[in-house]
Short mmCIF file of C-alpha atoms in Angstrom, two decimals:
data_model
loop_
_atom_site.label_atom_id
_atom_site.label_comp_id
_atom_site.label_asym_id
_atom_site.label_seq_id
_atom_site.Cartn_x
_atom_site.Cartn_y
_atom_site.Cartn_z
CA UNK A 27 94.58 128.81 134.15
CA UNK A 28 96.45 126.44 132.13
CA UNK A 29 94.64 123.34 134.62
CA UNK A 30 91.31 124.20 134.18
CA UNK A 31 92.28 124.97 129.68
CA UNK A 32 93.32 121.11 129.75
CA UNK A 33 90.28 120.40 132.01
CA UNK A 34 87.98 122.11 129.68
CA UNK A 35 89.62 120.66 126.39
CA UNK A 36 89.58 116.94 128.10
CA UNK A 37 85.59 117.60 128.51
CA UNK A 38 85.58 118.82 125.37
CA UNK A 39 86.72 115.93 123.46
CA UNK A 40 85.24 113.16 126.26
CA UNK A 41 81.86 114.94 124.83
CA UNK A 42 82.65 114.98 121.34
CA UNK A 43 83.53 111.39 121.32
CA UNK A 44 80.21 110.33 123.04
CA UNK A 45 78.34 112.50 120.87
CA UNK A 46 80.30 110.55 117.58
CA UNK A 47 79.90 107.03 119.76
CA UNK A 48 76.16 107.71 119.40
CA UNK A 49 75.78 109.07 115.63
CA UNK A 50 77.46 105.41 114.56
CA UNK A 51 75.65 103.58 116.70
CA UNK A 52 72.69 105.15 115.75
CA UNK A 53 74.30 104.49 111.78
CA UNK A 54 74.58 100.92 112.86
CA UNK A 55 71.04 100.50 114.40
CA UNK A 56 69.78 101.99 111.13
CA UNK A 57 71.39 99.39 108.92
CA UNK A 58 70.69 96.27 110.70
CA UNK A 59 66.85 97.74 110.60
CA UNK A 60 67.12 97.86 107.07
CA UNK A 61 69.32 94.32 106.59
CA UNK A 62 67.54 92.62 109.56
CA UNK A 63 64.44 91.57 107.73
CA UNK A 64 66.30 90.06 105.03
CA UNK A 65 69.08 88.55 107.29
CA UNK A 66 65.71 86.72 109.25
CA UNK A 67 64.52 85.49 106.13
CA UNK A 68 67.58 84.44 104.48
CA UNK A 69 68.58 82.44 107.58
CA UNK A 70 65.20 80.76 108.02
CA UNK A 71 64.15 79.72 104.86
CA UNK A 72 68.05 79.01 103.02
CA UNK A 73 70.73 78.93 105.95
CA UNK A 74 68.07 76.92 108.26
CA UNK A 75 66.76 74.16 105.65
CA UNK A 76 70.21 73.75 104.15
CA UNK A 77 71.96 73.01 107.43
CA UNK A 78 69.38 70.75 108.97
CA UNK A 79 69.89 68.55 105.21
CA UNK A 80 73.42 68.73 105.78
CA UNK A 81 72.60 67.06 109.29
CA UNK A 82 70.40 64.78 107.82
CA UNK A 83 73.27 63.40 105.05
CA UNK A 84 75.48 62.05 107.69
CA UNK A 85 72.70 59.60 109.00
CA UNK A 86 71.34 56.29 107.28
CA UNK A 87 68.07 54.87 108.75
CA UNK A 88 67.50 51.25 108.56
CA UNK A 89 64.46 49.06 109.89
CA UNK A 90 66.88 47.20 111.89
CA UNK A 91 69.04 49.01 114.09
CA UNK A 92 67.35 52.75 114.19
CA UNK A 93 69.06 55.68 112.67
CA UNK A 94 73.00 55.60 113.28
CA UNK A 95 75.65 58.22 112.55
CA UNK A 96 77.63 57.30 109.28
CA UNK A 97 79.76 60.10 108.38
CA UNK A 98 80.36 60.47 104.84
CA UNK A 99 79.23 56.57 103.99
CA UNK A 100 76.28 58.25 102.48
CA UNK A 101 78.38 60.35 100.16
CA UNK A 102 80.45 57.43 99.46
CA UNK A 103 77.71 55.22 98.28
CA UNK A 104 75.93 58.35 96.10
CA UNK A 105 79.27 58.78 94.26
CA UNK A 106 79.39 54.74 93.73
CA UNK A 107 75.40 54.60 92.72
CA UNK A 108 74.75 53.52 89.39
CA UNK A 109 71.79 55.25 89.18
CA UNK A 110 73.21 59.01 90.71
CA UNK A 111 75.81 58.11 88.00
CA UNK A 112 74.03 57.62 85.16
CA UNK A 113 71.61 60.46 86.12
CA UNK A 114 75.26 63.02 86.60
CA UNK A 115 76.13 61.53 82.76
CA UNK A 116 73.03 62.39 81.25
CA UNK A 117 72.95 66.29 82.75
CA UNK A 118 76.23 66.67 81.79
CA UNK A 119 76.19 65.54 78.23
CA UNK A 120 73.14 67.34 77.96
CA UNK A 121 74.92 70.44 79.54
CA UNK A 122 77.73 70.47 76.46
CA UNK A 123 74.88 70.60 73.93
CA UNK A 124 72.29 72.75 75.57
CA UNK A 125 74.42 75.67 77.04
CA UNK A 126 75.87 76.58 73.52
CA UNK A 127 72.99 76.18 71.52
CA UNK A 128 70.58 78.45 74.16
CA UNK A 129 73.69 81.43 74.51
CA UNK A 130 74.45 80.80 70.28
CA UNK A 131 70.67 81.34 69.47
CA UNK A 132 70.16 84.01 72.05
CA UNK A 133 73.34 86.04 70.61
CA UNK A 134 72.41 85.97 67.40
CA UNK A 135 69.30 87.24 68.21
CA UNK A 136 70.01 89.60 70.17
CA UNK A 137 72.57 91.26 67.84
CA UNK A 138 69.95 91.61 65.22
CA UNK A 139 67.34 93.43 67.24
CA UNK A 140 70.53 95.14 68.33
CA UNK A 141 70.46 96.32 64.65
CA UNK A 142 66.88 96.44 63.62
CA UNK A 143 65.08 99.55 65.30
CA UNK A 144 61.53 99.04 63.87
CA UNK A 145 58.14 98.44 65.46
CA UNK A 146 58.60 94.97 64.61
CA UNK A 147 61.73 94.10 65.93
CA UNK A 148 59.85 95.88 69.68
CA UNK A 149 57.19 92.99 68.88
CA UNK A 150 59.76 90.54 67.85
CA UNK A 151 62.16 90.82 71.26
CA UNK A 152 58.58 90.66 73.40
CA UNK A 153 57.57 87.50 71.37
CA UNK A 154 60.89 85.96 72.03
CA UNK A 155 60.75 86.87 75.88
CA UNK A 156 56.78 85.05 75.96
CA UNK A 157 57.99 81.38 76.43
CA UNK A 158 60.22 82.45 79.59
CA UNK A 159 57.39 84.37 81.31
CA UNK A 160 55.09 81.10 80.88
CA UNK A 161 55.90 78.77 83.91
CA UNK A 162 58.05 75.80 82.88
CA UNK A 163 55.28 73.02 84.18
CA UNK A 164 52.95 75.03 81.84
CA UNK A 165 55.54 75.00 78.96
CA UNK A 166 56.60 71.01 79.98
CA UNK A 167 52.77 69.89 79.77
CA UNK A 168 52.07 71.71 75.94
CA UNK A 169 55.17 70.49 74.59
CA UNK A 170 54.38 67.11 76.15
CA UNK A 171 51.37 67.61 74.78
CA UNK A 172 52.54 68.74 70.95
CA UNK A 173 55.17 65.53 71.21
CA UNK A 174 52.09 62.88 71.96
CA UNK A 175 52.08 60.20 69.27
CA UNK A 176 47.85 59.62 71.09
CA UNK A 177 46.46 63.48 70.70
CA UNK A 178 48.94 65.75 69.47
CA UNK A 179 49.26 67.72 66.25
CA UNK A 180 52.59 66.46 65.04
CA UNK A 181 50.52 62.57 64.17
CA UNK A 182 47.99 64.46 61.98
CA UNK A 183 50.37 67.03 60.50
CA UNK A 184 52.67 63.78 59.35
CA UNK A 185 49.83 61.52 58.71
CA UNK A 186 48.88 64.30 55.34
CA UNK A 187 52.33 63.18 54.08
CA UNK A 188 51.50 59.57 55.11
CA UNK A 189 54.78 59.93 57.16
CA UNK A 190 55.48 58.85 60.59
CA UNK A 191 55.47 61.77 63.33
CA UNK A 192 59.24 61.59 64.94
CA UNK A 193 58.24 59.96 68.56
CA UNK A 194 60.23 62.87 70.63
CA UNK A 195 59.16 60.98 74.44
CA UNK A 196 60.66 57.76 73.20
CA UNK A 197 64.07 56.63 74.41
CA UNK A 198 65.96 57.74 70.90
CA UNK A 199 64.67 61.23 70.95
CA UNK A 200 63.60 62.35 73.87
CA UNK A 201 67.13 63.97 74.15
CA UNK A 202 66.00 65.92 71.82
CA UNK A 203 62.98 66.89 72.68
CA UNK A 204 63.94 67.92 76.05
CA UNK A 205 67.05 70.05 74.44
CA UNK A 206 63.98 71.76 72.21
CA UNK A 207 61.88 72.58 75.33
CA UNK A 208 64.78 74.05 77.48
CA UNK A 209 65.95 75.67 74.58
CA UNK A 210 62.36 77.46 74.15
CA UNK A 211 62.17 78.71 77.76
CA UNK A 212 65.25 80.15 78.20
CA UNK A 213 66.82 81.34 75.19
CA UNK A 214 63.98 84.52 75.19
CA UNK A 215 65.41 85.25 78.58
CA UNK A 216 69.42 85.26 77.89
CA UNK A 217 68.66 87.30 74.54
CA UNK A 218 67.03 90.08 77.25
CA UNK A 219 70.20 90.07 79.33
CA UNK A 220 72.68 90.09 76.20
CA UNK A 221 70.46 92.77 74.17
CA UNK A 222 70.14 95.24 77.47
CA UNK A 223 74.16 94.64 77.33
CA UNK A 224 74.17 95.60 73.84
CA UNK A 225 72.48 98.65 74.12
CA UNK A 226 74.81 99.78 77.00
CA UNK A 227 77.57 100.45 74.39
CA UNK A 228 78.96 103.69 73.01
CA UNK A 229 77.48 104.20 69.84
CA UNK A 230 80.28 106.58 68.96
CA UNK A 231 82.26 103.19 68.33
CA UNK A 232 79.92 101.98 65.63
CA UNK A 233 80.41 105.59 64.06
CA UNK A 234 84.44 105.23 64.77
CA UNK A 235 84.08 101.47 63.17
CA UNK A 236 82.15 102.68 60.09
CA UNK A 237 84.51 105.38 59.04
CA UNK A 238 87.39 102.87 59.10
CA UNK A 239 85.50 100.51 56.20
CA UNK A 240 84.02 98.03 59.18
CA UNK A 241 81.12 96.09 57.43
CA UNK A 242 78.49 95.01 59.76
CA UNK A 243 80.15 91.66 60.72
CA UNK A 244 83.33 93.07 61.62
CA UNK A 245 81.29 95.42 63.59
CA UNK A 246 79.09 92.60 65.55
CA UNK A 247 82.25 90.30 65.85
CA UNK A 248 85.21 92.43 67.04
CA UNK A 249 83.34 94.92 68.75
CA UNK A 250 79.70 94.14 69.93
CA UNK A 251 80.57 90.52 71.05
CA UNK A 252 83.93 91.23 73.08
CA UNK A 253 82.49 94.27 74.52
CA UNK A 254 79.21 92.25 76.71
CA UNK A 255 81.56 89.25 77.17
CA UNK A 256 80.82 90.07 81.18
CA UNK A 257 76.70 89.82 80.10
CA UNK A 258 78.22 86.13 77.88
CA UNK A 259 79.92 84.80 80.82
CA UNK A 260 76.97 86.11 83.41
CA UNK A 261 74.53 84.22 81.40
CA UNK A 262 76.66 80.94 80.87
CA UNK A 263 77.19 80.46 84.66
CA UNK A 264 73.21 80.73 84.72
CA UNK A 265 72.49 78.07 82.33
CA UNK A 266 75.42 76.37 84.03
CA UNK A 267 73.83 76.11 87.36
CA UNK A 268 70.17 75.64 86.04
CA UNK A 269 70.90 73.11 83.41
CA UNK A 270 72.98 70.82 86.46
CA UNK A 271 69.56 71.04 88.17
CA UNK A 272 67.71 69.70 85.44
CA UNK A 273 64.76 68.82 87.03
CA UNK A 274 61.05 70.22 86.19
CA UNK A 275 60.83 69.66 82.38
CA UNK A 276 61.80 65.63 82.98
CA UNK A 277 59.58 65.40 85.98
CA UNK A 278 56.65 66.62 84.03
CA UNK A 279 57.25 65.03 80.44
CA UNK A 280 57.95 61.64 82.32
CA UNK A 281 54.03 60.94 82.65
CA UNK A 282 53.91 61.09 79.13
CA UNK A 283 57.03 59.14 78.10
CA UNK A 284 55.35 55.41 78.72
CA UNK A 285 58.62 54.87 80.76
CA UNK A 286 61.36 56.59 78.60
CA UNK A 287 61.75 58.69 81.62
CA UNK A 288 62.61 56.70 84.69
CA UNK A 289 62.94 58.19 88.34
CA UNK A 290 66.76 58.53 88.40
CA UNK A 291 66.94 60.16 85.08
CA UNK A 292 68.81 63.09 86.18
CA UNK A 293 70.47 63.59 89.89
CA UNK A 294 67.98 65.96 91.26
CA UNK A 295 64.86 63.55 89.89
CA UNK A 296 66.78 60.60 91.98
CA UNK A 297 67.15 62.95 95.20
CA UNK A 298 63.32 63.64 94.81
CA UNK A 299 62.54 60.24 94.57
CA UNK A 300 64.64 58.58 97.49
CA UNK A 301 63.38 61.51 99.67
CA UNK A 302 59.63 61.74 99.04
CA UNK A 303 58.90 58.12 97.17
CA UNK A 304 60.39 56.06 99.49
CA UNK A 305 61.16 58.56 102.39
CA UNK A 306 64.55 57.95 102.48
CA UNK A 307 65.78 61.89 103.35
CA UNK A 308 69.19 60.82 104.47
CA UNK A 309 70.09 59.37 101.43
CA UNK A 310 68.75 61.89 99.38
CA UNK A 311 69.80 64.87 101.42
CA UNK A 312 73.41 63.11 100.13
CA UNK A 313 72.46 63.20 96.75
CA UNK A 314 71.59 66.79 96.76
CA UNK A 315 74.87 67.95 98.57
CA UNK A 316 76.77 65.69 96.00
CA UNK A 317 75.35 67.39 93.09
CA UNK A 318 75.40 71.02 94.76
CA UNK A 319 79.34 70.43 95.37
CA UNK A 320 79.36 69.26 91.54
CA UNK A 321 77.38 72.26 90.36
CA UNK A 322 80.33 74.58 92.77
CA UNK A 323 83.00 72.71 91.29
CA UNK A 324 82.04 73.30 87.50
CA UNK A 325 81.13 76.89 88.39
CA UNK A 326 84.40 77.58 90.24
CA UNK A 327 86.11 76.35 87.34
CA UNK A 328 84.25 78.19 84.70
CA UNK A 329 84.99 81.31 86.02
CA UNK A 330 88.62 80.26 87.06
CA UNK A 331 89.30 79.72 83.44
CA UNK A 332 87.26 82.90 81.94
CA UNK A 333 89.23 85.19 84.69
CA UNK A 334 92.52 83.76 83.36
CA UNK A 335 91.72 84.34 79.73
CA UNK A 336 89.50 87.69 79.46
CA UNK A 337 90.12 87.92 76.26
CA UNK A 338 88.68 84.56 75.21
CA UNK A 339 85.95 86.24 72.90
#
């Protein structure tokens, strides 16, 4: 009797662990199903392109001599380029002044629709949102457009004053005028992300805050601003990344600039241009993995430094 207990009790559990074999396979079939299309195209159409430009960066074609294997020479020569370098300069200085000014004006903003609750302020947050939702070659060609010393408004608005119209696509200001134009895309869309952040918090702690004497400024400063410092350091690795890959406003404006805007103005501009002006993919394959490892070093070390010091705001 005892034999055929253990026999039974053996079966038993050989069943139940085919029966649980089956459920988690099952459980496994069922997330790959729901994965699997993404997995496809996220391989394809990032994974794919990326590692065939990877391949492509450690070969240099010449007319004599074929395509050869070259290692990192390409890499070498990007990071000695006068032209990659000047282009890396330019994004970068023009990183330390856009960044702040886009999250400053986008905070301020967003803390005083934070405290307005009228129609208008409804209107006011969807006005400031508009420019983002219009597509940047759109919003490059009218500003390019408003900046023309030929047809624009700014000549004729000037010209009632008899004063000269600032020239915002020549060489002395079209800093400038490509800070204003980033700056009107994108600071609509970080004051949506910090706002939606600012309506996340308790309001019991505004209550709390006022019955201690905390004025409105005390209020925004030491507890509205420290508390969506995640939503602040989210939205600074964004412009981060997309400011490093300046690209579509200069591309666009430099049709209009009469040659203020040359092809290596910033790095991606100069990758565009060796690949698809003068078909040289290698080298510009090169320039795009430089700048990509620039744009993961900077991030890397952003968020290095902001996970040391939390308490930075």
């Amino acid at each position: 009797m005892t034999l055929l207990t253990e026999k039974r009790a053996r079966r038993r559990q050989h069943e139940t662990r085919k029966i649980r074999g089956k459920v988690h396979l099952r459980e496994h079939l069922m997330g790959w199903l729901f994965v699997g299309p993404f997995a496809v195209v996220f391989v394809a159409f990032l994974i794919a392109p990326l590692t065939y430009a990877l391949y492509l960066s450690l070969f240099q074609k010449k007319l004599i001599g074929g395509t050869s294997f070259v290692l990192f020479d390409n890499y070498v020569k990007a990071f000695t380029d006068p032209s990659f370098l000047s282009g890396a300069w330019f994004v970068l200085r023009f990183s330390l002044v856009s960044i702040p000014l886009q999250i400053g004006i986008a905070l301020v903003l967003a803390l005083i629709l934070d405290a307005v609750t009228t129609l208008f302020a409804r209107f006011s947050r969807l006005m400031i949102f508009l420019p983002y939702a219009i597509p940047t070659v759109i919003g490059a060609v009218m500003w390019g457009f408003l900046y023309s010393k030929g047809f624009g408004p700014l000549t004729d608005i000037f010209g009632l004053f008899g004063a000269t119209a600032p020239d915002f696509l020549g060489s002395d200001l079209i800093f400038y005028g490509l800070l204003n134009v980033v700056t009107w895309q994108w600071a609509g869309y970080y004051m949506i992300i910090l706002y939606a952040a600012l309506q996340g918090v308790d309001p019991t702690l505004y209550e709390a805050a006022r019955m201690d004497g905390a004025g409105r400024w005390q209020i925004a400063t030491r507890i509205k601003i420290p508390l969506i410092a995640p939503a602040l350091i989210l939205i600074l690795v964004f412009s981060l990344i997309g400011t490093l890959q300046f690209f579509n406003e200069p591309q666009i404006l430099r049709y209009l600039a009469a040659g203020t805007i040359g092809t290596d103005f910033t790095p991606n501009m100069y990758a565009y241009q060796q690949a698809f002006s003068l078909a040289n993919f290698n080298y510009g394959s090169a320039i795009s993995f430089a700048l990509g490892g620039i744009v993961f070093i900077c991030v890397y070390a952003f968020l290095f430094f902001t996970r040391k010091r939390r308490s930075f705001l």
